[in-house]
PDB file of C-alpha atoms in Angstrom:
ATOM      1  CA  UNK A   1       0.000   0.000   0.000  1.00 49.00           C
ATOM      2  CA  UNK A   2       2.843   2.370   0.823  1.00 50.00           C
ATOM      3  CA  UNK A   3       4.972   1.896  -2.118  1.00 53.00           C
ATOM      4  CA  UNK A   4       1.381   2.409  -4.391  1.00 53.00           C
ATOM      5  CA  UNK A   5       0.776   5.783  -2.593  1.00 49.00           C
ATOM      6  CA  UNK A   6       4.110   6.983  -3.260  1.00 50.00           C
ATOM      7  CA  UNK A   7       3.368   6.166  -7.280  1.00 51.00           C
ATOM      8  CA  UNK A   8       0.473   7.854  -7.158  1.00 58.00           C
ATOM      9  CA  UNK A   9       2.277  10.918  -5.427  1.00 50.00           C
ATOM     10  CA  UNK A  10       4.821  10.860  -7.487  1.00 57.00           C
ATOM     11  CA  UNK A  11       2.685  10.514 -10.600  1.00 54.00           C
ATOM     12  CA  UNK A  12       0.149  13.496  -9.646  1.00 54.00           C
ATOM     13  CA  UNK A  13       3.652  15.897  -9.003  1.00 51.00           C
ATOM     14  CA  UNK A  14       5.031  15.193 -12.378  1.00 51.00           C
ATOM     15  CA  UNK A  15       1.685  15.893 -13.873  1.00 52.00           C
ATOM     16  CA  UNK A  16       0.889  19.199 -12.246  1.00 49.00           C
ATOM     17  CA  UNK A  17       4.950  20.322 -13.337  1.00 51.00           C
ATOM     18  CA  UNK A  18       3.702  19.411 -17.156  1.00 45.00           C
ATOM     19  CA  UNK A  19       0.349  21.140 -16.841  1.00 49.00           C
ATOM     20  CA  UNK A  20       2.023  23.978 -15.434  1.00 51.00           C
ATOM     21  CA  UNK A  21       4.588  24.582 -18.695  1.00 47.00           C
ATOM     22  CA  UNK A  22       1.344  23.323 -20.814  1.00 51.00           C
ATOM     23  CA  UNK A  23       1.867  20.083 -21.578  1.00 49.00           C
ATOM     24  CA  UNK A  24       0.365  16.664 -20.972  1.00 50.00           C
ATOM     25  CA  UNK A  25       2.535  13.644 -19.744  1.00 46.00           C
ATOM     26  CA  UNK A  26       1.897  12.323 -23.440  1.00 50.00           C
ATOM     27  CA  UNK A  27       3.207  15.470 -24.897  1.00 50.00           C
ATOM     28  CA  UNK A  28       6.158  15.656 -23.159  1.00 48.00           C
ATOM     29  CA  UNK A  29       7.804  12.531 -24.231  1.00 52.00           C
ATOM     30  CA  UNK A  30       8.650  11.189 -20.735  1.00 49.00           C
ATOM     31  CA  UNK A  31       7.883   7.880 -20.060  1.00 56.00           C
ATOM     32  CA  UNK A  32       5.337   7.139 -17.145  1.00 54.00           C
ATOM     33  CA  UNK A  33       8.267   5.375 -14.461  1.00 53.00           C
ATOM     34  CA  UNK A  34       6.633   1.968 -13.466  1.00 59.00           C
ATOM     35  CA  UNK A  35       6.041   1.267 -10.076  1.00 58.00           C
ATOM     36  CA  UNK A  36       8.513   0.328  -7.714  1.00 59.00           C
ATOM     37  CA  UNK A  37      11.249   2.124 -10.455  1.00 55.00           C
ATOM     38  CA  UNK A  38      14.187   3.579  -8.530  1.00 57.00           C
ATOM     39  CA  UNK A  39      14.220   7.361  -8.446  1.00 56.00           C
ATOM     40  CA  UNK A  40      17.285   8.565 -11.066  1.00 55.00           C
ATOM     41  CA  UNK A  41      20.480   9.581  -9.523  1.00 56.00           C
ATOM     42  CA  UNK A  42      22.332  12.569 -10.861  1.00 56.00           C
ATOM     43  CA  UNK A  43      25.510  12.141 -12.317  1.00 56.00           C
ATOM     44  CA  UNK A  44      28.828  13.787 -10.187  1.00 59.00           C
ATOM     45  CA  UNK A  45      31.260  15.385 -11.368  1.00 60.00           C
ATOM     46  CA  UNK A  46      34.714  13.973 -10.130  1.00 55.00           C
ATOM     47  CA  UNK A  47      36.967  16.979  -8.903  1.00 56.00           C
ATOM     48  CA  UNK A  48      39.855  18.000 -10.938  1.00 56.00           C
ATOM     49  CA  UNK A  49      43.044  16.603  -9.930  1.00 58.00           C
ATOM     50  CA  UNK A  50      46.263  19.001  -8.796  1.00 56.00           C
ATOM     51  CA  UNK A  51      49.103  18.696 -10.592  1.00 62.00           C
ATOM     52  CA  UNK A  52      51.893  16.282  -9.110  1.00 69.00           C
ATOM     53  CA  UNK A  53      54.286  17.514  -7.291  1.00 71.00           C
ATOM     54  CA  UNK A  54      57.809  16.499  -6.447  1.00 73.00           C
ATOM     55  CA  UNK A  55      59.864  16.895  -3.059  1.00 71.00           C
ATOM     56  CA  UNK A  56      61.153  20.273  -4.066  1.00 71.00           C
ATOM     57  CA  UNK A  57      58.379  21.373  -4.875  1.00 81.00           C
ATOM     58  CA  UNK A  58      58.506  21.899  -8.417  1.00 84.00           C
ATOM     59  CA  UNK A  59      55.552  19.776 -10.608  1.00 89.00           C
ATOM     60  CA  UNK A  60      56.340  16.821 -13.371  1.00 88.00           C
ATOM     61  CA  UNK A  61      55.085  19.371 -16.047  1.00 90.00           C
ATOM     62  CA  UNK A  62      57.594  21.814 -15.084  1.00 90.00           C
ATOM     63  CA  UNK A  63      60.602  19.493 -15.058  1.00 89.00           C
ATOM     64  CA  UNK A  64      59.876  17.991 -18.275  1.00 90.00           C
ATOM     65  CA  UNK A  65      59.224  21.884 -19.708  1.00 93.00           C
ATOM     66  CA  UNK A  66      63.256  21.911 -19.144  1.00 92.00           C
ATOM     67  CA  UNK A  67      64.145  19.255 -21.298  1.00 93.00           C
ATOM     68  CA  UNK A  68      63.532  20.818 -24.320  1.00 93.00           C
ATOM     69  CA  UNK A  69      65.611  23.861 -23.678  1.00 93.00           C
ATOM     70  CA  UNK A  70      68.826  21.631 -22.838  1.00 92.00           C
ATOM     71  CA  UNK A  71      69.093  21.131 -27.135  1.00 91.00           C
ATOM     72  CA  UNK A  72      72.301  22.593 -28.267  1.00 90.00           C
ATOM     73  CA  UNK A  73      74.258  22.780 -25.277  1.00 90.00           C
ATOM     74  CA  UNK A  74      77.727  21.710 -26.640  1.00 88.00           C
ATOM     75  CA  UNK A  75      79.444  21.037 -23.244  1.00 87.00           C
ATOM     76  CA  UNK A  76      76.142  18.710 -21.784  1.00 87.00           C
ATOM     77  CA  UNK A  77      77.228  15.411 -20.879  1.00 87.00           C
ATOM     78  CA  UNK A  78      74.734  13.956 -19.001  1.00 87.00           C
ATOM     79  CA  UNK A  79      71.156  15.396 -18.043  1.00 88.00           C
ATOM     80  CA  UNK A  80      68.501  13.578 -16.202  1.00 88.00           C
ATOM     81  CA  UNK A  81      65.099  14.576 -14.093  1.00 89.00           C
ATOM     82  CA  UNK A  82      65.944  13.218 -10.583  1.00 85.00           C
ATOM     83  CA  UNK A  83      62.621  12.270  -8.856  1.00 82.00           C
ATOM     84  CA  UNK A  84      64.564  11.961  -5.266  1.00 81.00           C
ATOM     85  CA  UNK A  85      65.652  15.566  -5.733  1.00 77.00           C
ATOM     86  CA  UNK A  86      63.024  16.997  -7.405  1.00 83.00           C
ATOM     87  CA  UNK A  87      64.846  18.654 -10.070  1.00 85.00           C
ATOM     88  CA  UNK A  88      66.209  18.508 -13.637  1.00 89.00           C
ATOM     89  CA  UNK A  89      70.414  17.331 -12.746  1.00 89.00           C
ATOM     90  CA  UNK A  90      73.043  18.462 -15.766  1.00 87.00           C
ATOM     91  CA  UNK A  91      76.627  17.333 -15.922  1.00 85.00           C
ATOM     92  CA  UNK A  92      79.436  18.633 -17.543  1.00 83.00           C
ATOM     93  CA  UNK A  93      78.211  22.489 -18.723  1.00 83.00           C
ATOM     94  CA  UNK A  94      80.581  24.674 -19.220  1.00 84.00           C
ATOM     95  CA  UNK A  95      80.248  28.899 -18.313  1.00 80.00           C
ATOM     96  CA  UNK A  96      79.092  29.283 -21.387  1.00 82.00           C
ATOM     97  CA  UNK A  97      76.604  27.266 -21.722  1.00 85.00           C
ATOM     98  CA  UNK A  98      75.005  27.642 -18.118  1.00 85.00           C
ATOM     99  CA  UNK A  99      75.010  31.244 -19.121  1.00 82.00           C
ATOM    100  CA  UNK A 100      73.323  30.154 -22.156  1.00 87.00           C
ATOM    101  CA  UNK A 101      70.320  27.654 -19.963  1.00 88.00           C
ATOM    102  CA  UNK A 102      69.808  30.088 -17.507  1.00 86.00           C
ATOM    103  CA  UNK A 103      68.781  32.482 -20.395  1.00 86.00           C
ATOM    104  CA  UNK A 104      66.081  29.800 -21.904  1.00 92.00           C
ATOM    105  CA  UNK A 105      64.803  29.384 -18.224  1.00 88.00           C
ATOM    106  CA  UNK A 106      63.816  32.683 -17.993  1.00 86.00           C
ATOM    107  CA  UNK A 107      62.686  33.361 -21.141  1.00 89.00           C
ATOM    108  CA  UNK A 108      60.289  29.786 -20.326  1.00 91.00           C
ATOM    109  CA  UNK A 109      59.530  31.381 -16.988  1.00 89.00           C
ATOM    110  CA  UNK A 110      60.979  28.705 -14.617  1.00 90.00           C
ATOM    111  CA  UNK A 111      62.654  29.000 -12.122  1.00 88.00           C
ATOM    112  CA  UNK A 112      66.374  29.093 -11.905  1.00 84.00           C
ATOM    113  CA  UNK A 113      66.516  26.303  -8.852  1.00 83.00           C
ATOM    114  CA  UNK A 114      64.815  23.888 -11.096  1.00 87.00           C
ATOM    115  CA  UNK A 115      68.245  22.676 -12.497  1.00 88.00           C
ATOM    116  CA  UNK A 116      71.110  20.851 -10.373  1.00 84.00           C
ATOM    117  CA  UNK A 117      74.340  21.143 -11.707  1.00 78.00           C
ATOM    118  CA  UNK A 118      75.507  18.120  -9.679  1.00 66.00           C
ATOM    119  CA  UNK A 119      75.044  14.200 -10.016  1.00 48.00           C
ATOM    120  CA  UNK A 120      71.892  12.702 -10.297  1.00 45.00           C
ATOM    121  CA  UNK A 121      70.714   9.780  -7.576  1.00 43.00           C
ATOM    122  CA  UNK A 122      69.943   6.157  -8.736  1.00 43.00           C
ATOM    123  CA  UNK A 123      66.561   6.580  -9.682  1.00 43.00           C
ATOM    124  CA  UNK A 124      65.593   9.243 -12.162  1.00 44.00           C
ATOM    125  CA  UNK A 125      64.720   9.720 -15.924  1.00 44.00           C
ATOM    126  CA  UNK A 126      67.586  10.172 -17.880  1.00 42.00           C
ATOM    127  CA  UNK A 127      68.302  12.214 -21.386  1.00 42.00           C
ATOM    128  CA  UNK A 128      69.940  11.448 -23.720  1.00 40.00           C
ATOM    129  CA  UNK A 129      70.641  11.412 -27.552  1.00 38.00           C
ATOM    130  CA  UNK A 130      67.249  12.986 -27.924  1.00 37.00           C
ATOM    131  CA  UNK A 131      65.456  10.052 -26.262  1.00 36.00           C
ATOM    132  CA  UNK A 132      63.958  10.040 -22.488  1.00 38.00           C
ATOM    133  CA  UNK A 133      63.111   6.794 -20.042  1.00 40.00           C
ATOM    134  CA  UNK A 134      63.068   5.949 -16.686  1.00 39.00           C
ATOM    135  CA  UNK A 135      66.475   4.278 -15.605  1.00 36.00           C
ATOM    136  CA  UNK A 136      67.037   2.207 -12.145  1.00 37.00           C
ATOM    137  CA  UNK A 137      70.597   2.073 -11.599  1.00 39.00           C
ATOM    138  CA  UNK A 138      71.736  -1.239  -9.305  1.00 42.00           C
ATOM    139  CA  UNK A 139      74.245  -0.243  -6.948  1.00 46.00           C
ATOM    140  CA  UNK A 140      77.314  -2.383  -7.359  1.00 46.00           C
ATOM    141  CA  UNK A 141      79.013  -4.332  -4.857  1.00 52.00           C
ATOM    142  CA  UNK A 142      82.047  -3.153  -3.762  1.00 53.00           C
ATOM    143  CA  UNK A 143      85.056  -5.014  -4.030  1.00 58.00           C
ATOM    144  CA  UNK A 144      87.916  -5.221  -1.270  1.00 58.00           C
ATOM    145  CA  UNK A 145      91.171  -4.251  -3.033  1.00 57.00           C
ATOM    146  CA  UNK A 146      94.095  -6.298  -2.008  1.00 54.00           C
ATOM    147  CA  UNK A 147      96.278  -5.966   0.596  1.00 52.00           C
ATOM    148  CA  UNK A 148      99.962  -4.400   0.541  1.00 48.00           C
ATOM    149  CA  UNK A 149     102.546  -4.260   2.892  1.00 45.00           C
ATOM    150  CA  UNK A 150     103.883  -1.067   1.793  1.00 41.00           C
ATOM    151  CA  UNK A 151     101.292   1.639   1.822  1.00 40.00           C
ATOM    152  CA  UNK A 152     100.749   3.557  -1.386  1.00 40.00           C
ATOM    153  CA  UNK A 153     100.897   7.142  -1.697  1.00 43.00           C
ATOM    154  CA  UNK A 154      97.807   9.010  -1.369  1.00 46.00           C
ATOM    155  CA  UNK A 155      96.708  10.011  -5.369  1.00 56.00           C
ATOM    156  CA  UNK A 156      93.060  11.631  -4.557  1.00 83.00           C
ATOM    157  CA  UNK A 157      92.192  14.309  -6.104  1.00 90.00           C
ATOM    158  CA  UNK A 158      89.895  17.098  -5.725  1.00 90.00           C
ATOM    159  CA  UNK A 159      89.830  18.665  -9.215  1.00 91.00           C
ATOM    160  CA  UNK A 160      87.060  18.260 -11.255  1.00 87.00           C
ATOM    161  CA  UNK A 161      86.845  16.096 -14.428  1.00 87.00           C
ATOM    162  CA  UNK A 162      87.668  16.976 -18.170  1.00 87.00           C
ATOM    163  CA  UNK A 163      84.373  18.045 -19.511  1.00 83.00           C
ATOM    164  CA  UNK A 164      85.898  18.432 -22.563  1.00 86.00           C
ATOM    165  CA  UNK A 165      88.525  17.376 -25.071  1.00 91.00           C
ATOM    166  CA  UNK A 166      92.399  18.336 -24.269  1.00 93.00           C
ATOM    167  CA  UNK A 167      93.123  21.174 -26.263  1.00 94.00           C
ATOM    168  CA  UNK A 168      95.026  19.727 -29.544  1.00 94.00           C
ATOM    169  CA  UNK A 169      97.098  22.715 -30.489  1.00 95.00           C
ATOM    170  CA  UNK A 170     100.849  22.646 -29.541  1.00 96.00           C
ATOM    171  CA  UNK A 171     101.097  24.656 -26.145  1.00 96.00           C
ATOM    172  CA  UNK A 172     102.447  24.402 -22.691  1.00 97.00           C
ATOM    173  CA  UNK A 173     100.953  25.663 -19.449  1.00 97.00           C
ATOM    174  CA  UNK A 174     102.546  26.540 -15.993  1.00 97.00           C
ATOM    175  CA  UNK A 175     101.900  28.045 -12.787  1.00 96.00           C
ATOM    176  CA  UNK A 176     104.097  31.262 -12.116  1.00 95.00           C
ATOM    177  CA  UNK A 177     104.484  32.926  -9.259  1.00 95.00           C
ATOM    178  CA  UNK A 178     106.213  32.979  -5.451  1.00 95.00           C
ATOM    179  CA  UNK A 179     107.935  29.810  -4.632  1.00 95.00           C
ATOM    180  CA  UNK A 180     108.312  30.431  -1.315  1.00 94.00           C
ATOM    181  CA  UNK A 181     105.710  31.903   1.289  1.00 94.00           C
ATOM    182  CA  UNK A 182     105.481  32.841   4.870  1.00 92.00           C
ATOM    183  CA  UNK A 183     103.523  30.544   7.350  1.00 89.00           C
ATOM    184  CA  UNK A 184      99.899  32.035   7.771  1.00 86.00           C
ATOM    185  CA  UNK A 185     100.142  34.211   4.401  1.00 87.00           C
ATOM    186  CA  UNK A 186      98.864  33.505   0.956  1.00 85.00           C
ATOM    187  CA  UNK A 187     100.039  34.366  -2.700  1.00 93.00           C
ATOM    188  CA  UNK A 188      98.909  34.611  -5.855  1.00 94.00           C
ATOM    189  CA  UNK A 189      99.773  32.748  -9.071  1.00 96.00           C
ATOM    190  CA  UNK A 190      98.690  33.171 -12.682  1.00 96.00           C
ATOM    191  CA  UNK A 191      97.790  30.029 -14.935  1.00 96.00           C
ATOM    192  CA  UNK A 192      99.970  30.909 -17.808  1.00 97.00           C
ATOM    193  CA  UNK A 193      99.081  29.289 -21.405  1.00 97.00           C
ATOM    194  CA  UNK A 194     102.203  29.363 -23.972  1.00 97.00           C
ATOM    195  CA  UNK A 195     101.377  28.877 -27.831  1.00 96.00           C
ATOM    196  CA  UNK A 196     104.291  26.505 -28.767  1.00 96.00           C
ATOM    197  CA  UNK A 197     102.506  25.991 -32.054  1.00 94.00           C
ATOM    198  CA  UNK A 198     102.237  27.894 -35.763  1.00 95.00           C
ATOM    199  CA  UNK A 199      97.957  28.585 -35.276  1.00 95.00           C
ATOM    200  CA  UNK A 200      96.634  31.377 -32.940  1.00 95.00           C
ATOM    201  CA  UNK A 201      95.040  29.714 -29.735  1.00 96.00           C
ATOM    202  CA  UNK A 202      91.316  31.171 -29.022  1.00 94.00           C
ATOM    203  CA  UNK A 203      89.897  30.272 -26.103  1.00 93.00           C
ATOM    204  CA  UNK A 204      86.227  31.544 -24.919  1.00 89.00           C
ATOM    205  CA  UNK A 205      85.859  30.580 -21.696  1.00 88.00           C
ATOM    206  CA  UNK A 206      84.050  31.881 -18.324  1.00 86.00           C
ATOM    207  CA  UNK A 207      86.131  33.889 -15.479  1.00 84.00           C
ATOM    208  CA  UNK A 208      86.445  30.309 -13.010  1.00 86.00           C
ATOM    209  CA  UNK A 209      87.107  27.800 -15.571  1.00 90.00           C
ATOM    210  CA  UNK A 210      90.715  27.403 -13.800  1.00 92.00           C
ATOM    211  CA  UNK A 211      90.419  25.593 -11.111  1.00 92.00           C
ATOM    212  CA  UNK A 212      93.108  24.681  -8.091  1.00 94.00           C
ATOM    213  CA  UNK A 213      94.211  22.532  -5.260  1.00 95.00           C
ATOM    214  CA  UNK A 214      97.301  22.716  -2.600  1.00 95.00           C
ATOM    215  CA  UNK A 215      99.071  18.949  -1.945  1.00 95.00           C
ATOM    216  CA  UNK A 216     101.210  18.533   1.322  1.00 95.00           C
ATOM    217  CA  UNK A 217     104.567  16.165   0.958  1.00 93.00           C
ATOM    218  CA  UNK A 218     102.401  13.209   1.876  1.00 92.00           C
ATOM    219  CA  UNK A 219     100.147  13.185  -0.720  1.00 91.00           C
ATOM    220  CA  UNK A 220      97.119  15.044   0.763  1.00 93.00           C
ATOM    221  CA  UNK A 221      94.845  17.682  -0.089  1.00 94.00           C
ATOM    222  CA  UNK A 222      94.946  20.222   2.667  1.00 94.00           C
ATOM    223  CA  UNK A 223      93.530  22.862   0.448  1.00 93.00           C
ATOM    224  CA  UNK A 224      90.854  21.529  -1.927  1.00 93.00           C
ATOM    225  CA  UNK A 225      88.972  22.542  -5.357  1.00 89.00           C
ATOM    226  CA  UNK A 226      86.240  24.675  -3.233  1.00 75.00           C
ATOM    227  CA  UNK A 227      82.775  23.303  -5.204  1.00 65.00           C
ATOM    228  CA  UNK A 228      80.876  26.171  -3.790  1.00 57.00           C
ATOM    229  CA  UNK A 229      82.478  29.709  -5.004  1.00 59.00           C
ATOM    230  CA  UNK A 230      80.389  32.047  -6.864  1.00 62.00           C
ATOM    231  CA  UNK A 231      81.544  32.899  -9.991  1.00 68.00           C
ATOM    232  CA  UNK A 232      80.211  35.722 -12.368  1.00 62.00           C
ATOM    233  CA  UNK A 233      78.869  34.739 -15.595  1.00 70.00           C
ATOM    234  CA  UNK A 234      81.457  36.890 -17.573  1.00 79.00           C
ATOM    235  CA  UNK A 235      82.384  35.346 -20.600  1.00 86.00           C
ATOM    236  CA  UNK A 236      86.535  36.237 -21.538  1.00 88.00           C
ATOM    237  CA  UNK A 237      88.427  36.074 -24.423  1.00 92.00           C
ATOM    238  CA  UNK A 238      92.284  34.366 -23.967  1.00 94.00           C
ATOM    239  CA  UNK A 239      93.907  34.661 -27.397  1.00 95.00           C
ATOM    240  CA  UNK A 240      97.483  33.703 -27.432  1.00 96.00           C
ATOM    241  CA  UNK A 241      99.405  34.070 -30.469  1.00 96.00           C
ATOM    242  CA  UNK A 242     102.765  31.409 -31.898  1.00 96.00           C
ATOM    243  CA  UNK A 243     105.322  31.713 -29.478  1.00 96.00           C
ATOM    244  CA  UNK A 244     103.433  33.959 -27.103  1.00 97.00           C
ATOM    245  CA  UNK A 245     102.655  33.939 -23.333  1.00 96.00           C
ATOM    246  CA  UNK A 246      99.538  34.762 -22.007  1.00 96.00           C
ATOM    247  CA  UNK A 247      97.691  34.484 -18.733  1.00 95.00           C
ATOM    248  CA  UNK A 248      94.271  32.473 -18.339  1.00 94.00           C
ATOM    249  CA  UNK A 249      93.260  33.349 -15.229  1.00 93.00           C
ATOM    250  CA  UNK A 250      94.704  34.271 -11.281  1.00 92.00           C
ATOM    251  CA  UNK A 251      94.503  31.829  -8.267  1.00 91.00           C
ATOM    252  CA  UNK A 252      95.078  32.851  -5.165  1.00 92.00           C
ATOM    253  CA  UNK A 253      95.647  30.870  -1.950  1.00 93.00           C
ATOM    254  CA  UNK A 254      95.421  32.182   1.611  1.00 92.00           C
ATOM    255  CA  UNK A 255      97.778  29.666   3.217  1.00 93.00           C
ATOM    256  CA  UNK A 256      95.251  27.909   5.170  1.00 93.00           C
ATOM    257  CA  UNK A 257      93.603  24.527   4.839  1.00 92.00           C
ATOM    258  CA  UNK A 258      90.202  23.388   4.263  1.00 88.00           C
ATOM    259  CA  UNK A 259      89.270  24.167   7.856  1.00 90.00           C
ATOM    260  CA  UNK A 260      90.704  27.807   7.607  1.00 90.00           C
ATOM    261  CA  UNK A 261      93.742  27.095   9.812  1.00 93.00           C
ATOM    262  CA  UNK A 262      97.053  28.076   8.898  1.00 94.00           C
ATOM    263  CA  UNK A 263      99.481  24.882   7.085  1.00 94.00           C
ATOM    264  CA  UNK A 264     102.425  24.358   8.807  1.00 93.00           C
ATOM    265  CA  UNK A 265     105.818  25.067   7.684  1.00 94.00           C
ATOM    266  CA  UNK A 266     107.006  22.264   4.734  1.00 95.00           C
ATOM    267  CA  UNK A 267     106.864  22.144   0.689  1.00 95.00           C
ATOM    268  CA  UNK A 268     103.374  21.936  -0.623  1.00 96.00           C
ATOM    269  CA  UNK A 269     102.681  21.546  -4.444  1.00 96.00           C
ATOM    270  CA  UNK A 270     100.134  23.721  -6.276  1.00 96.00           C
ATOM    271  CA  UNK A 271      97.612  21.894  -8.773  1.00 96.00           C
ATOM    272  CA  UNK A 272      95.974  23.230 -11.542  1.00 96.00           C
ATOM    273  CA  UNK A 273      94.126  22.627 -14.703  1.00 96.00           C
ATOM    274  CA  UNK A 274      91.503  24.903 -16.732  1.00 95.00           C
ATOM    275  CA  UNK A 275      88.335  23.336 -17.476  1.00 90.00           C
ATOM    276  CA  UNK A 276      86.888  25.240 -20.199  1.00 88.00           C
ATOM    277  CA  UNK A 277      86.303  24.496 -23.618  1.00 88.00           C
ATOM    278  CA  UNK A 278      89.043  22.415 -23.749  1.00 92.00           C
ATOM    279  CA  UNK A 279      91.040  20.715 -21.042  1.00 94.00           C
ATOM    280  CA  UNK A 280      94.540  22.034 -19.718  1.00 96.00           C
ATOM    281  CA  UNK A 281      96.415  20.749 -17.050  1.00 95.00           C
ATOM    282  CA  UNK A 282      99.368  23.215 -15.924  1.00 96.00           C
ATOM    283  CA  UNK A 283     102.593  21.720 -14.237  1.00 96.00           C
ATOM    284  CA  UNK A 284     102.943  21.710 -10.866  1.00 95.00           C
ATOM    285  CA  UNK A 285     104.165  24.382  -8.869  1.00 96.00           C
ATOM    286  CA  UNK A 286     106.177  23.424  -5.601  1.00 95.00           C
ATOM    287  CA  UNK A 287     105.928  25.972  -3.472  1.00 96.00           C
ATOM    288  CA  UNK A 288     107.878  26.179   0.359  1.00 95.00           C
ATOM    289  CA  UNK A 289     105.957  27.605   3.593  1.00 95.00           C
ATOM    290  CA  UNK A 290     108.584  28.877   6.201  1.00 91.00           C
TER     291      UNK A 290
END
């Protein structure tokens, strides 16, 4: 009895609503529901979904909008979107070039922390010769080198890697400078690129492509490469004509180690190379503290 009374209800509603806009239930092409039909739901609409984000903060979409704008980089050895950092990691540019991304960022209106200029982690997807994919590197076991009886001299090194082919042309290059400082003062010394060859030498190059390191007798580095100084993006011109001299660029060390503290008195051996658009390794200076 119920479930008839609600028919008829619901049948004398729907007939007043069409008599109202002037029509009869005939007329208005709706089909009489049967009884005991279930009332028609209305359809939701599902609510739109944020964008993904990463750790950093930075969304998918944005990461892969940097991709594109890594195309013609000459000095770009490796490039990959790190999902454990959260941003796009390049290896390998050179001044130039970095100069030359952090133009297309801006002009793309992203932001300038989007790009790591460091290693990637394991996990991340990877660029390269125009294709993309998702790489999962295996770490590798390490192996337990043998053992000597005579320990080896230490050969670490904090200098950075060639990024780029050794330069080709005949040349030499050498520190020059003091040989001899005072305990707990610096000095400064010029990288110094002679053209022992026929063929001008051009090199355009940014103002920190030289890069240094102090060695005590034992082997160690009590002055690294420092991996955060700020450099200017000024882009210089070294041209160095046959049989010419000409300097690259300054270094200057303040005498102290990593830590800030004064080395001790003893024969320490300056290390340098330029890491430009070519690769240059300078002899080394030995220089005395007294």
């Amino acid at each position: 009895m119920t479930r008839s009374l609600l028919t008829r209800t619901r049948g004398a509603l729907l007939t007043l609503g069409l008599a109202g806009a002037g029509l009869t239930l005939a007329q208005s092409g709706v089909p009489a529901l049967p009884p005991g039909s279930p009332t028609p739901s209305t359809p939701t609409t599902a609510p739109a979904t944020a964008p993904a984000t990463t750790n950093s903060g930075y969304t998918m979409e944005q990461l892969q909008a940097v991709l594109p704008l890594l195309e013609g980089l000459k000095t770009l050895q490796t490039s990959a979107i790190d999902q454990t950092r959260g941003r796009v990691v390049v290896g390998g540019l050179s001044a130039v070039d970095r100069l030359t991304l952090i133009q297309r960022l801006r002009a793309a209106n992203l932001p300038l922390g989007i790009v790591d200029y460091g290693a990637p982690s394991t996990t991340g997807t990877v660029t390269g010769g125009g294709s993309t994919g998702t790489v999962t590197q295996t770490p590798t076991t390490p192996t337990t080198p043998p053992a000597t009886t005579t320990p080896a001299r230490p050969s670490v090194t904090t200098l950075p890697a060639a990024r780029s082919p050794q330069l080709t042309q005949p040349h030499t290059a050498a520190l020059t400078g003091p040989t001899s400082v005072r305990a707990g003062e610096g000095g400064t010394w010029s990288f110094t690129l002679r053209n022992t060859g026929t063929q001008a030498i051009r090199l355009q190059h940014g103002a920190c492509d030289v890069r240094f390191e102090v060695v005590n007798a034992a082997g160690q580095v009590v002055r690294p490469d420092p991996k955060n100084t700020l450099c200017t993006m000024q882009i210089v011109m070294t041209d160095v004509a046959p049989d010419q001299s000409r300097e690259v660029q300054k270094v200057v060390w303040d005498g102290k180690d990593a830590n800030g503290r004064a080395v001790g008195a003893g024969t320490y051996t300056l290390r340098a190379v330029f890491n430009g658009p070519a690769y240059i390794r300078a002899t080394d200076l030995t220089v005395t503290v007294r």
